[in-house]
mmCIF file of C-alpha atoms and ligand atoms in Angstrom:
data_model
loop_
_atom_site.group_PDB
_atom_site.id
_atom_site.type_symbol
_atom_site.label_atom_id
_atom_site.label_comp_id
_atom_site.label_asym_id
_atom_site.label_seq_id
_atom_site.Cartn_x
_atom_site.Cartn_y
_atom_site.Cartn_z
ATOM 1 C CA MET D 1 -173.517 -77.954 76.028
ATOM 2 C CA PRO D 2 -175.028 -75.204 73.784
ATOM 3 C CA ALA D 3 -172.874 -72.226 72.871
ATOM 4 C CA LEU D 4 -173.296 -69.152 75.033
ATOM 5 C CA ILE D 5 -174.411 -67.129 72.039
ATOM 6 C CA GLU D 6 -175.971 -68.714 69.039
ATOM 7 C CA PRO D 7 -177.297 -67.660 65.634
ATOM 8 C CA THR D 8 -181.013 -68.185 65.208
ATOM 9 C CA ASP D 9 -183.506 -66.989 62.570
ATOM 10 C CA ARG D 10 -184.279 -63.925 64.660
ATOM 11 C CA GLY D 11 -180.649 -62.969 65.605
ATOM 12 C CA LEU D 12 -177.845 -63.795 67.932
ATOM 13 C CA TYR D 13 -179.433 -65.481 70.919
ATOM 14 C CA CYS D 14 -178.231 -66.121 74.496
ATOM 15 C CA ALA D 15 -180.280 -68.892 76.043
ATOM 16 C CA ALA D 16 -178.720 -68.693 79.458
ATOM 17 C CA GLY D 17 -179.736 -64.993 79.656
ATOM 18 C CA ASP D 18 -182.832 -65.269 77.394
ATOM 19 C CA PHE D 19 -182.008 -62.201 75.265
ATOM 20 C CA TYR D 20 -180.824 -61.282 71.757
ATOM 21 C CA ILE D 21 -178.108 -59.075 70.449
ATOM 22 C CA ASP D 22 -178.979 -56.841 67.482
ATOM 23 C CA PRO D 23 -181.875 -59.144 66.460
ATOM 24 C CA TRP D 24 -183.288 -58.639 62.822
ATOM 25 C CA ARG D 25 -186.717 -60.014 63.583
ATOM 26 C CA PRO D 26 -189.059 -58.860 66.548
ATOM 27 C CA VAL D 27 -188.056 -60.342 70.058
ATOM 28 C CA GLU D 28 -188.923 -59.629 73.598
ATOM 29 C CA ARG D 29 -185.405 -58.559 74.869
ATOM 30 C CA ALA D 30 -183.008 -56.828 72.471
ATOM 31 C CA LEU D 31 -179.533 -55.688 73.498
ATOM 32 C CA ILE D 32 -178.477 -53.243 70.771
ATOM 33 C CA THR D 33 -174.823 -52.402 69.943
ATOM 34 C CA HIS D 34 -175.606 -49.179 68.043
ATOM 35 C CA ALA D 35 -178.194 -47.253 66.045
ATOM 36 C CA HIS D 36 -177.328 -48.146 62.458
ATOM 37 C CA ALA D 37 -180.323 -49.516 60.707
ATOM 38 C CA ASP D 38 -178.859 -53.050 60.227
ATOM 39 C CA HIS D 39 -178.331 -53.442 63.936
ATOM 40 C CA ALA D 40 -181.196 -51.575 65.439
ATOM 41 C CA ARG D 41 -184.548 -52.625 64.164
ATOM 42 C CA ALA D 42 -188.139 -51.691 65.060
ATOM 43 C CA GLY D 43 -190.627 -54.017 66.810
ATOM 44 C CA HIS D 44 -188.804 -55.433 69.879
ATOM 45 C CA GLY D 45 -190.523 -55.623 73.346
ATOM 46 C CA HIS D 46 -187.683 -53.931 75.366
ATOM 47 C CA TYR D 47 -184.309 -52.411 74.211
ATOM 48 C CA TRP D 48 -181.128 -51.953 76.157
ATOM 49 C CA ALA D 49 -178.379 -49.718 74.872
ATOM 50 C CA GLU D 50 -175.524 -47.642 76.169
ATOM 51 C CA ALA D 51 -177.045 -44.347 77.456
ATOM 52 C CA SER D 52 -175.445 -41.911 74.969
ATOM 53 C CA GLY D 53 -177.038 -43.782 72.097
ATOM 54 C CA VAL D 54 -180.556 -43.818 73.470
ATOM 55 C CA ALA D 55 -181.664 -40.589 71.823
ATOM 56 C CA LEU D 56 -180.418 -41.758 68.441
ATOM 57 C CA LEU D 57 -182.514 -45.012 68.875
ATOM 58 C CA ARG D 58 -185.503 -43.094 69.826
ATOM 59 C CA HIS D 59 -185.124 -40.881 66.821
ATOM 60 C CA ARG D 60 -184.811 -43.795 64.441
ATOM 61 C CA LEU D 61 -187.297 -46.419 66.037
ATOM 62 C CA GLY D 62 -189.847 -44.097 67.642
ATOM 63 C CA ALA D 63 -190.018 -41.982 70.795
ATOM 64 C CA ASN D 64 -192.194 -44.487 72.588
ATOM 65 C CA ILE D 65 -189.914 -47.563 72.354
ATOM 66 C CA ALA D 66 -189.295 -49.253 75.741
ATOM 67 C CA ILE D 67 -185.653 -48.691 76.285
ATOM 68 C CA SER D 68 -183.120 -48.874 79.208
ATOM 69 C CA GLY D 69 -179.879 -46.668 78.927
ATOM 70 C CA VAL D 70 -176.954 -48.491 80.332
ATOM 71 C CA ALA D 71 -173.657 -47.064 81.456
ATOM 72 C CA TYR D 72 -170.419 -48.391 79.864
ATOM 73 C CA GLY D 73 -169.022 -51.027 82.323
ATOM 74 C CA GLU D 74 -172.198 -51.325 84.382
ATOM 75 C CA ALA D 75 -173.028 -54.951 85.202
ATOM 76 C CA LEU D 76 -176.613 -56.208 84.468
ATOM 77 C CA THR D 77 -177.871 -59.563 85.291
ATOM 78 C CA PHE D 78 -179.961 -61.531 82.594
ATOM 79 C CA GLY D 79 -180.906 -65.084 83.798
ATOM 80 C CA GLU D 80 -177.676 -66.788 84.562
ATOM 81 C CA THR D 81 -175.491 -64.298 82.779
ATOM 82 C CA THR D 82 -173.727 -61.000 83.666
ATOM 83 C CA VAL D 83 -173.871 -58.558 80.748
ATOM 84 C CA SER D 84 -172.004 -55.243 80.263
ATOM 85 C CA PHE D 85 -171.576 -52.788 77.448
ATOM 86 C CA HIS D 86 -168.116 -51.492 76.378
ATOM 87 C CA PRO D 87 -167.056 -48.771 73.903
ATOM 88 C CA ALA D 88 -166.692 -49.890 70.310
ATOM 89 C CA GLY D 89 -165.449 -46.495 68.908
ATOM 90 C CA HIS D 90 -167.837 -46.732 65.913
ATOM 91 C CA VAL D 91 -170.477 -44.094 66.354
ATOM 92 C CA LEU D 92 -171.981 -42.229 69.416
ATOM 93 C CA GLY D 93 -173.107 -44.806 71.899
ATOM 94 C CA SER D 94 -171.795 -47.814 70.058
ATOM 95 C CA SER D 95 -170.980 -50.809 72.259
ATOM 96 C CA GLN D 96 -169.359 -54.149 72.336
ATOM 97 C CA ILE D 97 -171.634 -56.488 74.525
ATOM 98 C CA ARG D 98 -169.739 -58.663 77.007
ATOM 99 C CA VAL D 99 -171.630 -61.868 78.178
ATOM 100 C CA SER D 100 -170.350 -64.140 80.930
ATOM 101 C CA ASP D 101 -172.027 -67.163 82.580
ATOM 102 C CA GLY D 102 -169.254 -67.582 85.123
ATOM 103 C CA HIS D 103 -167.543 -70.300 83.050
ATOM 104 C CA GLU D 104 -166.770 -68.456 79.952
ATOM 105 C CA THR D 105 -166.905 -64.953 78.513
ATOM 106 C CA TRP D 106 -168.072 -63.845 75.121
ATOM 107 C CA VAL D 107 -167.751 -60.443 73.475
ATOM 108 C CA ALA D 108 -170.058 -59.416 70.610
ATOM 109 C CA SER D 109 -168.303 -56.420 69.044
ATOM 110 C CA GLY D 110 -171.008 -55.035 66.798
ATOM 111 C CA ASP D 111 -169.252 -52.655 64.434
ATOM 112 C CA TYR D 112 -166.006 -51.210 65.729
ATOM 113 C CA LYS D 113 -162.823 -49.127 64.937
ATOM 114 C CA ARG D 114 -159.614 -48.522 66.761
ATOM 115 C CA ASP D 115 -158.815 -44.943 65.493
ATOM 116 C CA HIS D 116 -159.656 -42.088 67.872
ATOM 117 C CA ASP D 117 -162.931 -40.403 66.947
ATOM 118 C CA PRO D 118 -163.917 -37.103 68.683
ATOM 119 C CA THR D 119 -167.619 -37.959 68.483
ATOM 120 C CA CYS D 120 -167.590 -41.191 70.597
ATOM 121 C CA ALA D 121 -165.713 -43.090 73.278
ATOM 122 C CA ASP D 122 -162.594 -44.841 72.255
ATOM 123 C CA PHE D 123 -162.602 -48.617 71.759
ATOM 124 C CA GLU D 124 -161.827 -50.684 74.820
ATOM 125 C CA VAL D 125 -160.180 -54.039 74.618
ATOM 126 C CA VAL D 126 -162.315 -56.574 76.526
ATOM 127 C CA PRO D 127 -160.607 -59.839 77.319
ATOM 128 C CA CYS D 128 -162.731 -62.816 76.363
ATOM 129 C CA ASP D 129 -162.768 -66.496 75.369
ATOM 130 C CA THR D 130 -164.901 -66.070 72.301
ATOM 131 C CA PHE D 131 -164.877 -62.854 70.277
ATOM 132 C CA ILE D 132 -167.578 -62.113 67.749
ATOM 133 C CA THR D 133 -165.921 -59.742 65.225
ATOM 134 C CA GLU D 134 -167.134 -57.784 62.277
ATOM 135 C CA ALA D 135 -165.154 -58.241 59.009
ATOM 136 C CA THR D 136 -166.533 -55.435 56.915
ATOM 137 C CA PHE D 137 -163.060 -54.429 55.627
ATOM 138 C CA ALA D 138 -161.133 -57.781 56.150
ATOM 139 C CA LEU D 139 -158.715 -57.529 53.309
ATOM 140 C CA PRO D 140 -155.141 -56.494 53.636
ATOM 141 C CA VAL D 141 -155.642 -53.662 51.129
ATOM 142 C CA TYR D 142 -157.835 -51.767 53.700
ATOM 143 C CA ARG D 143 -155.602 -49.614 55.773
ATOM 144 C CA TRP D 144 -156.716 -46.262 57.015
ATOM 145 C CA ALA D 145 -154.677 -42.890 57.272
ATOM 146 C CA PRO D 146 -155.434 -40.843 60.343
ATOM 147 C CA CYS D 147 -158.750 -39.134 60.158
ATOM 148 C CA ALA D 148 -157.131 -35.644 60.715
ATOM 149 C CA GLU D 149 -155.071 -36.168 57.487
ATOM 150 C CA VAL D 150 -158.310 -37.046 55.535
ATOM 151 C CA ALA D 151 -160.059 -33.946 56.925
ATOM 152 C CA ALA D 152 -157.240 -31.770 55.945
ATOM 153 C CA GLU D 153 -157.454 -33.127 52.308
ATOM 154 C CA ILE D 154 -161.187 -32.203 52.296
ATOM 155 C CA VAL D 155 -160.513 -28.620 53.648
ATOM 156 C CA ALA D 156 -157.871 -28.166 51.020
ATOM 157 C CA TRP D 157 -160.170 -29.453 48.241
ATOM 158 C CA TRP D 158 -162.957 -27.156 49.527
ATOM 159 C CA ALA D 159 -160.649 -24.125 49.355
ATOM 160 C CA ASP D 160 -159.690 -25.031 45.659
ATOM 161 C CA ASN D 161 -163.341 -25.478 44.796
ATOM 162 C CA ALA D 162 -164.318 -22.136 46.487
ATOM 163 C CA ALA D 163 -161.567 -20.387 44.668
ATOM 164 C CA ALA D 164 -162.959 -21.642 41.350
ATOM 165 C CA GLY D 165 -166.514 -20.638 42.452
ATOM 166 C CA ARG D 166 -167.789 -24.252 42.656
ATOM 167 C CA THR D 167 -169.842 -25.699 45.511
ATOM 168 C CA THR D 168 -168.131 -28.633 47.493
ATOM 169 C CA VAL D 169 -170.536 -31.502 48.053
ATOM 170 C CA VAL D 170 -169.168 -34.392 50.335
ATOM 171 C CA PHE D 171 -171.433 -37.495 50.494
ATOM 172 C CA CYS D 172 -171.279 -39.428 53.792
ATOM 173 C CA TYR D 173 -173.346 -41.690 55.944
ATOM 174 C CA SER D 174 -175.893 -39.647 57.889
ATOM 175 C CA LEU D 175 -175.253 -41.302 61.319
ATOM 176 C CA GLY D 176 -171.682 -41.247 62.522
ATOM 177 C CA LYS D 177 -169.619 -40.315 59.493
ATOM 178 C CA ALA D 178 -171.236 -36.912 58.779
ATOM 179 C CA GLN D 179 -170.740 -35.864 62.576
ATOM 180 C CA ARG D 180 -167.096 -37.117 62.591
ATOM 181 C CA LEU D 181 -166.382 -35.224 59.589
ATOM 182 C CA LEU D 182 -167.953 -31.986 61.155
ATOM 183 C CA ALA D 183 -165.929 -32.625 64.316
ATOM 184 C CA GLU D 184 -162.601 -33.210 62.455
ATOM 185 C CA ILE D 185 -163.132 -30.274 59.983
ATOM 186 C CA GLY D 186 -164.155 -28.057 62.904
ATOM 187 C CA ARG D 187 -160.649 -28.605 64.406
ATOM 188 C CA LEU D 188 -159.009 -27.245 61.191
ATOM 189 C CA THR D 189 -161.235 -24.383 60.224
ATOM 190 C CA SER D 190 -164.069 -22.294 61.304
ATOM 191 C CA GLY D 191 -167.096 -21.401 59.093
ATOM 192 C CA MET D 192 -170.248 -23.299 58.279
ATOM 193 C CA ALA D 193 -171.272 -26.563 56.660
ATOM 194 C CA TYR D 194 -174.646 -26.796 54.942
ATOM 195 C CA LEU D 195 -176.639 -30.051 55.649
ATOM 196 C CA HIS D 196 -179.016 -32.182 53.721
ATOM 197 C CA GLY D 197 -182.230 -32.846 55.735
ATOM 198 C CA ALA D 198 -181.328 -36.445 56.456
ATOM 199 C CA LEU D 199 -178.345 -35.237 58.518
ATOM 200 C CA VAL D 200 -180.032 -32.510 60.359
ATOM 201 C CA PRO D 201 -181.761 -34.293 63.340
ATOM 202 C CA LEU D 202 -178.914 -36.700 63.933
ATOM 203 C CA THR D 203 -176.372 -33.804 63.987
ATOM 204 C CA ARG D 204 -178.621 -32.024 66.380
ATOM 205 C CA LEU D 205 -178.640 -35.066 68.707
ATOM 206 C CA TYR D 206 -174.843 -35.161 68.641
ATOM 207 C CA ARG D 207 -174.629 -31.505 69.566
ATOM 208 C CA GLU D 208 -177.097 -32.118 72.399
ATOM 209 C CA ALA D 209 -174.765 -34.910 73.621
ATOM 210 C CA GLY D 210 -171.963 -32.331 73.838
ATOM 211 C CA VAL D 211 -169.976 -33.292 70.821
ATOM 212 C CA GLU D 212 -168.103 -30.290 69.347
ATOM 213 C CA MET D 213 -168.463 -29.790 65.683
ATOM 214 C CA LEU D 214 -168.166 -27.303 62.861
ATOM 215 C CA ALA D 215 -171.186 -24.905 62.825
ATOM 216 C CA SER D 216 -173.937 -26.291 60.435
ATOM 217 C CA CYS D 217 -177.117 -24.975 58.923
ATOM 218 C CA PRO D 218 -179.775 -26.935 57.092
ATOM 219 C CA VAL D 219 -179.722 -26.339 53.354
ATOM 220 C CA SER D 220 -183.523 -26.049 53.524
ATOM 221 C CA GLU D 221 -183.236 -23.000 55.762
ATOM 222 C CA CYS D 222 -181.157 -21.032 53.279
ATOM 223 C CA PRO D 223 -182.967 -18.252 51.431
ATOM 224 C CA LYS D 224 -183.659 -19.081 47.682
ATOM 225 C CA GLU D 225 -181.057 -16.643 46.561
ATOM 226 C CA HIS D 226 -178.257 -18.156 48.730
ATOM 227 C CA ASP D 227 -175.064 -18.533 46.723
ATOM 228 C CA PHE D 228 -173.499 -21.864 47.596
ATOM 229 C CA SER D 229 -170.349 -21.448 45.464
ATOM 230 C CA GLN D 230 -168.024 -20.934 48.360
ATOM 231 C CA ASP D 231 -169.743 -23.536 50.571
ATOM 232 C CA LEU D 232 -169.222 -27.076 51.900
ATOM 233 C CA VAL D 233 -172.293 -29.169 51.744
ATOM 234 C CA LEU D 234 -172.744 -32.610 53.424
ATOM 235 C CA ALA D 235 -175.378 -35.069 52.086
ATOM 236 C CA PRO D 236 -176.140 -38.803 52.252
ATOM 237 C CA PRO D 237 -174.963 -40.973 49.190
ATOM 238 C CA SER D 238 -178.663 -41.252 48.131
ATOM 239 C CA ALA D 239 -178.723 -37.534 47.326
ATOM 240 C CA ALA D 240 -176.196 -38.035 44.499
ATOM 241 C CA GLY D 241 -177.673 -37.173 41.114
ATOM 242 C CA SER D 242 -180.982 -36.298 42.647
ATOM 243 C CA ARG D 243 -183.065 -33.152 41.949
ATOM 244 C CA TRP D 244 -181.978 -31.814 45.292
ATOM 245 C CA MET D 245 -178.460 -31.236 43.802
ATOM 246 C CA ARG D 246 -179.679 -28.721 41.231
ATOM 247 C CA ARG D 247 -179.682 -25.695 43.508
ATOM 248 C CA PHE D 248 -175.804 -25.914 43.871
ATOM 249 C CA GLY D 249 -175.149 -25.012 40.172
ATOM 250 C CA GLU D 250 -171.499 -25.599 39.345
ATOM 251 C CA HIS D 251 -170.227 -28.179 41.981
ATOM 252 C CA ARG D 252 -167.790 -30.906 42.693
ATOM 253 C CA THR D 253 -168.685 -34.163 44.492
ATOM 254 C CA GLY D 254 -166.618 -36.427 46.864
ATOM 255 C CA PHE D 255 -167.547 -39.418 48.808
ATOM 256 C CA ALA D 256 -166.115 -40.176 52.292
ATOM 257 C CA SER D 257 -165.999 -43.901 52.824
ATOM 258 C CA GLY D 258 -163.727 -46.870 53.473
ATOM 259 C CA TRP D 259 -164.883 -48.271 50.091
ATOM 260 C CA MET D 260 -163.049 -45.327 48.386
ATOM 261 C CA ARG D 261 -159.847 -47.243 49.123
ATOM 262 C CA ILE D 262 -160.721 -49.135 45.840
ATOM 263 C CA ARG D 263 -160.369 -46.637 43.013
ATOM 264 C CA GLY D 264 -162.877 -48.356 40.844
ATOM 265 C CA ASN D 265 -165.678 -47.800 43.397
ATOM 266 C CA ARG D 266 -165.229 -44.012 42.964
ATOM 267 C CA ARG D 267 -165.064 -44.108 39.183
ATOM 268 C CA ARG D 268 -168.012 -46.479 38.828
ATOM 269 C CA ARG D 269 -170.151 -44.174 41.046
ATOM 270 C CA GLY D 270 -169.103 -40.928 39.283
ATOM 271 C CA TYR D 271 -167.543 -39.064 42.252
ATOM 272 C CA ASP D 272 -165.010 -36.397 41.408
ATOM 273 C CA ARG D 273 -162.999 -37.241 44.595
ATOM 274 C CA GLY D 274 -162.846 -40.309 47.045
ATOM 275 C CA PHE D 275 -161.857 -39.734 50.588
ATOM 276 C CA VAL D 276 -160.820 -42.909 52.447
ATOM 277 C CA LEU D 277 -162.510 -42.612 55.795
ATOM 278 C CA SER D 278 -164.231 -45.525 57.650
ATOM 279 C CA ASP D 279 -165.922 -45.990 60.969
ATOM 280 C CA HIS D 280 -164.915 -49.788 60.723
ATOM 281 C CA ALA D 281 -161.679 -51.280 61.734
ATOM 282 C CA ASP D 282 -159.100 -51.612 58.917
ATOM 283 C CA TRP D 283 -157.250 -54.839 58.302
ATOM 284 C CA PRO D 284 -154.475 -54.239 60.907
ATOM 285 C CA GLY D 285 -157.151 -52.989 63.284
ATOM 286 C CA LEU D 286 -159.089 -56.289 63.027
ATOM 287 C CA ILE D 287 -155.967 -58.519 63.481
ATOM 288 C CA ASP D 288 -154.528 -56.491 66.314
ATOM 289 C CA THR D 289 -157.826 -56.287 68.048
ATOM 290 C CA ILE D 290 -158.444 -60.042 67.855
ATOM 291 C CA ALA D 291 -154.996 -60.753 69.229
ATOM 292 C CA ALA D 292 -155.462 -58.259 72.110
ATOM 293 C CA THR D 293 -158.650 -59.855 73.350
ATOM 294 C CA GLY D 294 -156.887 -63.133 73.907
ATOM 295 C CA ALA D 295 -159.870 -64.973 72.505
ATOM 296 C CA ARG D 296 -159.348 -68.704 71.777
ATOM 297 C CA ARG D 297 -162.164 -68.669 69.387
ATOM 298 C CA VAL D 298 -163.213 -66.043 66.906
ATOM 299 C CA LEU D 299 -166.527 -65.851 65.060
ATOM 300 C CA ALA D 300 -166.499 -63.513 62.102
ATOM 301 C CA THR D 301 -169.592 -61.781 60.508
ATOM 302 C CA HIS D 302 -170.610 -58.742 58.432
ATOM 303 C CA GLY D 303 -168.304 -58.767 55.379
ATOM 304 C CA ARG D 304 -165.197 -60.661 54.193
ATOM 305 C CA THR D 305 -165.554 -63.424 56.824
ATOM 306 C CA ASP D 306 -163.957 -65.899 54.473
ATOM 307 C CA VAL D 307 -160.565 -64.006 54.201
ATOM 308 C CA LEU D 308 -160.439 -63.326 57.956
ATOM 309 C CA VAL D 309 -161.392 -66.861 58.955
ATOM 310 C CA ASN D 310 -158.673 -68.344 56.616
ATOM 311 C CA PHE D 311 -156.044 -65.861 57.938
ATOM 312 C CA LEU D 312 -156.762 -66.713 61.531
ATOM 313 C CA ARG D 313 -156.916 -70.582 61.017
ATOM 314 C CA GLN D 314 -153.451 -70.322 59.356
ATOM 315 C CA ARG D 315 -152.213 -68.791 62.567
ATOM 316 C CA GLY D 316 -153.769 -71.621 64.754
ATOM 317 C CA ILE D 317 -156.839 -69.596 65.967
ATOM 318 C CA ASP D 318 -160.149 -71.480 66.150
ATOM 319 C CA ALA D 319 -162.138 -69.317 63.748
ATOM 320 C CA ALA D 320 -165.527 -69.702 61.860
ATOM 321 C CA PRO D 321 -167.909 -67.513 60.012
ATOM 322 C CA LEU D 322 -171.100 -66.537 61.747
ATOM 323 C CA ALA D 323 -174.228 -65.921 59.465
ATOM 324 C CA THR D 324 -176.072 -62.713 60.403
ATOM 325 C CA ASP D 325 -178.357 -60.291 58.605
ATOM 326 C CA TYR D 326 -176.120 -57.227 59.028
ATOM 327 C CA ALA D 327 -175.305 -55.045 55.916
ATOM 328 C CA ASP D 328 -171.931 -54.878 54.170
ATOM 329 C CA GLY D 329 -170.486 -53.861 50.865
ATOM 330 C CA PRO D 330 -170.153 -50.515 49.164
ATOM 331 C CA GLU D 331 -173.906 -50.332 48.460
ATOM 332 C CA ALA D 332 -174.992 -51.022 52.101
ATOM 333 C CA ALA D 333 -177.059 -48.295 53.508
ATOM 334 C CA GLU D 334 -175.162 -47.789 56.689
ATOM 335 C CA SER D 335 -177.135 -44.683 57.210
HETATM 336 ZN ZN1 ZN S 401 -172.582 -49.678 62.108
HETATM 337 ZN ZN1 ZN S 402 -173.136 -52.740 60.763
#
């Protein structure tokens, strides 16, 4: 009997339901876990995604895509399967996708994290027989401090820079991380963050979804004579070292990412500060989640699958790597 979900050259395919999950080549029916570029690609016939992520997908893939918004927990029928979306805690609208054919249940987690994030629904443990897990940070060295602590570090650094008359520039991924920072910093201080253009529409969509965040203003709307020396600026990593940075004069740069856990990554890329903050599960988060699902079988993708698979096998869990086209590594454009 074929597996309920199998890798193909177009993506993860469920033959019993005739649909794909996060396919990387054009297909008729695409169930999408979230709006990051490596999971949500253009060119599919029809899309399904959790309702709060639909506006993000339309923004990225085109206003005219055929897409159905699904509520978390709502049961859909595809062929011989029942499908439902469950919170993954990764970014707004991010989902794990549960597929059952009445005999066995699979969950494809997409990207996920276990820490609370004020910008999206908390991860839900979904019991299953086979769990497809990401493995982006599957090394024991990756352990995250609470986001509120990291936000407090950023606010303190911003105050030091402002006192010295230097602009504070924090690089972060434009979908998810930027809004999480704005939400967490907004709980600690009032004031204003200035945004690179890449962050502006996505932040607006989060506000329209009712997510409370620090007030923000596009850098492009500031008058030419605006003095940024007391200000906090958020920008995507691609803006580092670009002409766009010149307007800030004296400034300090930081990068908010799980990859900053490794000091060499910060030094190599020339940031003044690294803030360890990820929207992916850390090592304990992966291990605890896999155990909590009760899965007999684990398929690992998206990162250090080798380490995770070996660890699980040593503990008697049937584990294997699953080849996909999803991005990983510190250079991945998880934008
Ligand atoms: Zn993602
Ligand atoms: Zn991803």
